[in-house]
Amino acid sequence: MAQGKSLSCHVFFLCISSFYLWFPLDSHGSDRYIFLKLVSNSVNGCQMNFSGEYNVSIDSKGRVSVPAQFRDELRDKYQTDSLIVTRQDKGLVAYPPSRWAEIEANVLAMPRGKLKDAYLRNRVSPAKECPFNAQGRVQVPQSLREYAGLDKIAVVVGMDEKIEIWNQQTHADIVAESEDLLAEDAQGQADLGF
């Protein structure tokens, strides 16, 4: 680099990959850059908590198998052997108890009114703590299983700080809706590296 010239540097990071520095190759507005990788993922807690999609069995007593990877994450990161399960979008969503406590506090802090009542009625009140048994299954209450249409097989999806539990057909429908939404954001997908 020539003496007396400054080189601007831009920093950005992707939680699922790494920190990078990027430098323009010249000062004439070129679109060419040098990228320097600095560190690996999991910087400042950016690594995803729960990730993966699994078809799991539901036994005759309504116990849902939770993948070992998710149970390990709950024990290691959240120091718990249970999940808080509630309703959401024709399926179920499960949170570590500490994360659920934050969500519940946010709802309780809302001003009184119809929206707060809707959150309490449809999300907070149906929530149940479901501890794991020795086989790594959680007993999901019948009312929640009926809401989600769960029978013998469920789709369990890791979604960072939460776990979704779906009926197979409902999951297929929601994945199709998500694909349509993503198709409308082609540039956003490219910007993220997909």
PDB file of C-alpha atoms in Angstrom:
ATOM      1  CA  MET A   1       0.000   0.000   0.000  1.00  0.00           C
ATOM      2  CA  ALA A   2       1.354   3.440  -0.918  1.00  0.00           C
ATOM      3  CA  GLN A   3       2.368   5.646   1.958  1.00  0.00           C
ATOM      4  CA  GLY A   4      -0.061   8.405   2.855  1.00  0.00           C
ATOM      5  CA  LYS A   5      -3.115   6.579   1.451  1.00  0.00           C
ATOM      6  CA  SER A   6      -5.694   5.182   3.784  1.00  0.00           C
ATOM      7  CA  LEU A   7      -7.470   1.936   3.075  1.00  0.00           C
ATOM      8  CA  SER A   8     -11.014   1.683   4.340  1.00  0.00           C
ATOM      9  CA  CYS A   9     -11.969  -1.584   5.931  1.00  0.00           C
ATOM     10  CA  HIS A  10     -15.456  -2.940   6.579  1.00  0.00           C
ATOM     11  CA  VAL A  11     -16.302  -5.582   9.162  1.00  0.00           C
ATOM     12  CA  PHE A  12     -19.248  -7.921   9.032  1.00  0.00           C
ATOM     13  CA  PHE A  13     -20.096 -11.325  10.363  1.00  0.00           C
ATOM     14  CA  LEU A  14     -22.462 -14.176   9.773  1.00  0.00           C
ATOM     15  CA  CYS A  15     -23.455 -16.146  12.837  1.00  0.00           C
ATOM     16  CA  ILE A  16     -23.545 -19.370  10.863  1.00  0.00           C
ATOM     17  CA  SER A  17     -20.110 -18.896   9.365  1.00  0.00           C
ATOM     18  CA  SER A  18     -17.395 -16.497  10.488  1.00  0.00           C
ATOM     19  CA  PHE A  19     -16.189 -12.955  11.031  1.00  0.00           C
ATOM     20  CA  TYR A  20     -14.760 -11.327   7.928  1.00  0.00           C
ATOM     21  CA  LEU A  21     -12.975  -8.125   7.020  1.00  0.00           C
ATOM     22  CA  TRP A  22     -13.382  -6.843   3.506  1.00  0.00           C
ATOM     23  CA  PHE A  23     -11.168  -4.343   1.750  1.00  0.00           C
ATOM     24  CA  PRO A  24     -11.807  -2.705  -1.632  1.00  0.00           C
ATOM     25  CA  LEU A  25      -9.029  -3.620  -4.062  1.00  0.00           C
ATOM     26  CA  ASP A  26      -8.831  -0.064  -5.308  1.00  0.00           C
ATOM     27  CA  SER A  27     -10.196   3.359  -4.463  1.00  0.00           C
ATOM     28  CA  HIS A  28     -12.060   3.849  -7.757  1.00  0.00           C
ATOM     29  CA  GLY A  29     -15.387   2.311  -6.721  1.00  0.00           C
ATOM     30  CA  SER A  30     -14.545  -1.162  -7.966  1.00  0.00           C
ATOM     31  CA  ASP A  31     -16.808  -4.030  -6.933  1.00  0.00           C
ATOM     32  CA  ARG A  32     -13.754  -6.216  -6.277  1.00  0.00           C
ATOM     33  CA  TYR A  33     -12.875  -6.953  -2.660  1.00  0.00           C
ATOM     34  CA  ILE A  34     -10.446  -8.986  -0.596  1.00  0.00           C
ATOM     35  CA  PHE A  35     -12.139 -10.974   2.174  1.00  0.00           C
ATOM     36  CA  LEU A  36     -10.158 -12.020   5.228  1.00  0.00           C
ATOM     37  CA  LYS A  37     -11.630 -14.664   7.507  1.00  0.00           C
ATOM     38  CA  LEU A  38     -10.899 -13.872  11.137  1.00  0.00           C
ATOM     39  CA  VAL A  39     -12.488 -16.467  13.397  1.00  0.00           C
ATOM     40  CA  SER A  40     -14.763 -19.489  13.305  1.00  0.00           C
ATOM     41  CA  ASN A  41     -18.431 -19.638  14.269  1.00  0.00           C
ATOM     42  CA  SER A  42     -19.981 -19.532  17.741  1.00  0.00           C
ATOM     43  CA  VAL A  43     -18.592 -16.039  18.336  1.00  0.00           C
ATOM     44  CA  ASN A  44     -20.456 -14.212  21.084  1.00  0.00           C
ATOM     45  CA  GLY A  45     -23.106 -16.929  21.272  1.00  0.00           C
ATOM     46  CA  CYS A  46     -24.066 -16.775  17.597  1.00  0.00           C
ATOM     47  CA  GLN A  47     -23.975 -20.526  17.084  1.00  0.00           C
ATOM     48  CA  MET A  48     -27.458 -21.980  16.684  1.00  0.00           C
ATOM     49  CA  ASN A  49     -28.852 -23.766  19.718  1.00  0.00           C
ATOM     50  CA  PHE A  50     -31.337 -26.247  18.260  1.00  0.00           C
ATOM     51  CA  SER A  51     -30.928 -27.278  14.646  1.00  0.00           C
ATOM     52  CA  GLY A  52     -32.167 -30.216  12.598  1.00  0.00           C
ATOM     53  CA  GLU A  53     -35.377 -31.873  11.453  1.00  0.00           C
ATOM     54  CA  TYR A  54     -36.453 -35.294  12.704  1.00  0.00           C
ATOM     55  CA  ASN A  55     -39.417 -37.622  12.245  1.00  0.00           C
ATOM     56  CA  VAL A  56     -40.065 -39.077  15.700  1.00  0.00           C
ATOM     57  CA  SER A  57     -42.513 -41.521  17.194  1.00  0.00           C
ATOM     58  CA  ILE A  58     -45.343 -40.789  19.596  1.00  0.00           C
ATOM     59  CA  ASP A  59     -46.238 -43.712  21.822  1.00  0.00           C
ATOM     60  CA  SER A  60     -49.755 -44.742  22.909  1.00  0.00           C
ATOM     61  CA  LYS A  61     -49.484 -42.563  26.042  1.00  0.00           C
ATOM     62  CA  GLY A  62     -48.737 -39.438  24.019  1.00  0.00           C
ATOM     63  CA  ARG A  63     -45.016 -39.312  24.773  1.00  0.00           C
ATOM     64  CA  VAL A  64     -42.969 -37.641  22.041  1.00  0.00           C
ATOM     65  CA  SER A  65     -39.366 -38.662  21.419  1.00  0.00           C
ATOM     66  CA  VAL A  66     -36.968 -35.698  21.514  1.00  0.00           C
ATOM     67  CA  PRO A  67     -33.694 -36.094  19.586  1.00  0.00           C
ATOM     68  CA  ALA A  68     -30.620 -36.729  21.764  1.00  0.00           C
ATOM     69  CA  GLN A  69     -28.902 -33.680  20.255  1.00  0.00           C
ATOM     70  CA  PHE A  70     -31.676 -31.431  21.614  1.00  0.00           C
ATOM     71  CA  ARG A  71     -31.636 -33.112  25.042  1.00  0.00           C
ATOM     72  CA  ASP A  72     -27.863 -32.662  25.239  1.00  0.00           C
ATOM     73  CA  GLU A  73     -28.202 -28.982  24.343  1.00  0.00           C
ATOM     74  CA  LEU A  74     -30.865 -28.522  27.036  1.00  0.00           C
ATOM     75  CA  ARG A  75     -28.631 -30.120  29.676  1.00  0.00           C
ATOM     76  CA  ASP A  76     -25.376 -28.454  28.603  1.00  0.00           C
ATOM     77  CA  LYS A  77     -26.572 -24.941  27.863  1.00  0.00           C
ATOM     78  CA  TYR A  78     -29.772 -24.590  29.876  1.00  0.00           C
ATOM     79  CA  GLN A  79     -29.143 -27.058  32.743  1.00  0.00           C
ATOM     80  CA  THR A  80     -32.598 -28.576  32.394  1.00  0.00           C
ATOM     81  CA  ASP A  81     -34.286 -31.870  31.588  1.00  0.00           C
ATOM     82  CA  SER A  82     -37.629 -30.394  30.564  1.00  0.00           C
ATOM     83  CA  LEU A  83     -39.333 -28.240  27.964  1.00  0.00           C
ATOM     84  CA  ILE A  84     -42.224 -25.802  28.140  1.00  0.00           C
ATOM     85  CA  VAL A  85     -44.627 -26.759  25.337  1.00  0.00           C
ATOM     86  CA  THR A  86     -47.433 -24.569  23.994  1.00  0.00           C
ATOM     87  CA  ARG A  87     -49.545 -23.952  20.887  1.00  0.00           C
ATOM     88  CA  GLN A  88     -48.459 -21.990  17.845  1.00  0.00           C
ATOM     89  CA  ASP A  89     -49.664 -21.837  14.228  1.00  0.00           C
ATOM     90  CA  LYS A  90     -51.495 -25.221  14.152  1.00  0.00           C
ATOM     91  CA  GLY A  91     -48.469 -26.899  15.732  1.00  0.00           C
ATOM     92  CA  LEU A  92     -46.584 -26.906  19.001  1.00  0.00           C
ATOM     93  CA  VAL A  93     -43.525 -24.993  20.074  1.00  0.00           C
ATOM     94  CA  ALA A  94     -41.229 -25.915  22.967  1.00  0.00           C
ATOM     95  CA  TYR A  95     -38.796 -23.722  24.869  1.00  0.00           C
ATOM     96  CA  PRO A  96     -36.181 -24.249  27.562  1.00  0.00           C
ATOM     97  CA  PRO A  97     -37.775 -23.100  30.848  1.00  0.00           C
ATOM     98  CA  SER A  98     -35.417 -20.119  31.205  1.00  0.00           C
ATOM     99  CA  ARG A  99     -36.293 -18.861  27.711  1.00  0.00           C
ATOM    100  CA  TRP A 100     -39.999 -19.408  28.375  1.00  0.00           C
ATOM    101  CA  ALA A 101     -39.726 -17.334  31.572  1.00  0.00           C
ATOM    102  CA  GLU A 102     -38.440 -14.417  29.469  1.00  0.00           C
ATOM    103  CA  ILE A 103     -41.293 -14.769  26.978  1.00  0.00           C
ATOM    104  CA  GLU A 104     -43.897 -15.022  29.722  1.00  0.00           C
ATOM    105  CA  ALA A 105     -42.470 -11.911  31.446  1.00  0.00           C
ATOM    106  CA  ASN A 106     -42.686 -10.015  28.134  1.00  0.00           C
ATOM    107  CA  VAL A 107     -46.359 -10.947  27.785  1.00  0.00           C
ATOM    108  CA  LEU A 108     -47.177 -10.060  31.392  1.00  0.00           C
ATOM    109  CA  ALA A 109     -45.509  -6.661  30.928  1.00  0.00           C
ATOM    110  CA  MET A 110     -47.823  -5.773  28.035  1.00  0.00           C
ATOM    111  CA  PRO A 111     -50.530  -3.180  28.638  1.00  0.00           C
ATOM    112  CA  ARG A 112     -53.957  -4.622  29.394  1.00  0.00           C
ATOM    113  CA  GLY A 113     -56.117  -5.176  26.379  1.00  0.00           C
ATOM    114  CA  LYS A 114     -57.299  -7.626  23.755  1.00  0.00           C
ATOM    115  CA  LEU A 115     -53.828  -8.385  22.370  1.00  0.00           C
ATOM    116  CA  LYS A 116     -52.442  -9.263  25.801  1.00  0.00           C
ATOM    117  CA  ASP A 117     -55.516 -11.412  26.465  1.00  0.00           C
ATOM    118  CA  ALA A 118     -54.962 -13.211  23.144  1.00  0.00           C
ATOM    119  CA  TYR A 119     -51.342 -14.003  24.070  1.00  0.00           C
ATOM    120  CA  LEU A 120     -52.385 -15.204  27.504  1.00  0.00           C
ATOM    121  CA  ARG A 121     -55.285 -17.281  26.146  1.00  0.00           C
ATOM    122  CA  ASN A 122     -53.543 -18.822  23.121  1.00  0.00           C
ATOM    123  CA  ARG A 123     -49.876 -19.064  24.158  1.00  0.00           C
ATOM    124  CA  VAL A 124     -49.296 -18.695  27.902  1.00  0.00           C
ATOM    125  CA  SER A 125     -52.294 -20.488  29.441  1.00  0.00           C
ATOM    126  CA  PRO A 126     -51.986 -23.688  27.349  1.00  0.00           C
ATOM    127  CA  ALA A 127     -48.244 -23.974  28.119  1.00  0.00           C
ATOM    128  CA  LYS A 128     -47.188 -27.038  30.099  1.00  0.00           C
ATOM    129  CA  GLU A 129     -43.837 -28.090  31.491  1.00  0.00           C
ATOM    130  CA  CYS A 130     -42.904 -31.482  30.056  1.00  0.00           C
ATOM    131  CA  PRO A 131     -39.969 -33.264  31.732  1.00  0.00           C
ATOM    132  CA  PHE A 132     -38.011 -35.984  29.948  1.00  0.00           C
ATOM    133  CA  ASN A 133     -38.373 -39.585  31.029  1.00  0.00           C
ATOM    134  CA  ALA A 134     -35.488 -42.089  31.059  1.00  0.00           C
ATOM    135  CA  GLN A 135     -36.043 -42.859  27.349  1.00  0.00           C
ATOM    136  CA  GLY A 136     -35.770 -39.191  26.310  1.00  0.00           C
ATOM    137  CA  ARG A 137     -39.479 -38.675  25.714  1.00  0.00           C
ATOM    138  CA  VAL A 138     -41.757 -35.894  26.927  1.00  0.00           C
ATOM    139  CA  GLN A 139     -45.381 -36.416  27.886  1.00  0.00           C
ATOM    140  CA  VAL A 140     -47.319 -33.911  25.793  1.00  0.00           C
ATOM    141  CA  PRO A 141     -50.793 -33.262  27.246  1.00  0.00           C
ATOM    142  CA  GLN A 142     -53.735 -34.553  25.222  1.00  0.00           C
ATOM    143  CA  SER A 143     -55.138 -31.058  24.680  1.00  0.00           C
ATOM    144  CA  LEU A 144     -51.909 -29.966  22.984  1.00  0.00           C
ATOM    145  CA  ARG A 145     -51.662 -33.179  20.929  1.00  0.00           C
ATOM    146  CA  GLU A 146     -55.240 -32.688  19.723  1.00  0.00           C
ATOM    147  CA  TYR A 147     -54.586 -29.034  18.840  1.00  0.00           C
ATOM    148  CA  ALA A 148     -51.598 -30.033  16.690  1.00  0.00           C
ATOM    149  CA  GLY A 149     -53.240 -33.173  15.267  1.00  0.00           C
ATOM    150  CA  LEU A 150     -50.450 -35.420  16.564  1.00  0.00           C
ATOM    151  CA  ASP A 151     -50.956 -39.167  16.318  1.00  0.00           C
ATOM    152  CA  LYS A 152     -48.107 -41.679  15.847  1.00  0.00           C
ATOM    153  CA  ILE A 153     -45.421 -39.630  14.066  1.00  0.00           C
ATOM    154  CA  ALA A 154     -44.365 -36.038  14.656  1.00  0.00           C
ATOM    155  CA  VAL A 155     -41.845 -33.811  12.912  1.00  0.00           C
ATOM    156  CA  VAL A 156     -39.520 -32.139  15.410  1.00  0.00           C
ATOM    157  CA  VAL A 157     -37.626 -29.115  14.079  1.00  0.00           C
ATOM    158  CA  GLY A 158     -34.840 -27.209  15.822  1.00  0.00           C
ATOM    159  CA  MET A 159     -35.356 -23.467  15.363  1.00  0.00           C
ATOM    160  CA  ASP A 160     -32.453 -21.857  17.275  1.00  0.00           C
ATOM    161  CA  GLU A 161     -33.952 -21.048  20.713  1.00  0.00           C
ATOM    162  CA  LYS A 162     -37.096 -23.094  20.251  1.00  0.00           C
ATOM    163  CA  ILE A 163     -38.224 -26.499  19.035  1.00  0.00           C
ATOM    164  CA  GLU A 164     -41.268 -26.934  16.809  1.00  0.00           C
ATOM    165  CA  ILE A 165     -43.414 -30.089  16.906  1.00  0.00           C
ATOM    166  CA  TRP A 166     -45.673 -30.707  13.908  1.00  0.00           C
ATOM    167  CA  ASN A 167     -48.128 -33.170  12.462  1.00  0.00           C
ATOM    168  CA  GLN A 168     -46.481 -34.461   9.250  1.00  0.00           C
ATOM    169  CA  GLN A 169     -49.055 -32.941   6.866  1.00  0.00           C
ATOM    170  CA  THR A 170     -49.136 -29.599   8.664  1.00  0.00           C
ATOM    171  CA  HIS A 171     -45.339 -29.517   8.566  1.00  0.00           C
ATOM    172  CA  ALA A 172     -45.373 -30.193   4.816  1.00  0.00           C
ATOM    173  CA  ASP A 173     -47.880 -27.355   4.369  1.00  0.00           C
ATOM    174  CA  ILE A 174     -45.851 -24.885   6.440  1.00  0.00           C
ATOM    175  CA  VAL A 175     -42.642 -25.816   4.587  1.00  0.00           C
ATOM    176  CA  ALA A 176     -44.426 -25.140   1.269  1.00  0.00           C
ATOM    177  CA  GLU A 177     -45.608 -21.749   2.577  1.00  0.00           C
ATOM    178  CA  SER A 178     -42.066 -20.957   3.702  1.00  0.00           C
ATOM    179  CA  GLU A 179     -40.679 -21.887   0.286  1.00  0.00           C
ATOM    180  CA  ASP A 180     -43.150 -19.493  -1.364  1.00  0.00           C
ATOM    181  CA  LEU A 181     -42.066 -16.742   1.017  1.00  0.00           C
ATOM    182  CA  LEU A 182     -38.387 -17.423   0.298  1.00  0.00           C
ATOM    183  CA  ALA A 183     -39.015 -17.458  -3.456  1.00  0.00           C
ATOM    184  CA  GLU A 184     -40.249 -13.870  -3.132  1.00  0.00           C
ATOM    185  CA  ASP A 185     -36.891 -12.931  -1.571  1.00  0.00           C
ATOM    186  CA  ALA A 186     -34.414 -14.263  -4.114  1.00  0.00           C
ATOM    187  CA  GLN A 187     -31.952 -11.412  -3.503  1.00  0.00           C
ATOM    188  CA  GLY A 188     -32.135 -11.909   0.250  1.00  0.00           C
ATOM    189  CA  GLN A 189     -31.305 -15.588  -0.209  1.00  0.00           C
ATOM    190  CA  ALA A 190     -28.336 -14.689  -2.395  1.00  0.00           C
ATOM    191  CA  ASP A 191     -27.129 -12.113   0.146  1.00  0.00           C
ATOM    192  CA  LEU A 192     -27.222 -14.793   2.846  1.00  0.00           C
ATOM    193  CA  GLY A 193     -25.245 -17.198   0.661  1.00  0.00           C
ATOM    194  CA  PHE A 194     -28.026 -19.637  -0.276  1.00  0.00           C
TER     195      PHE A 194
END
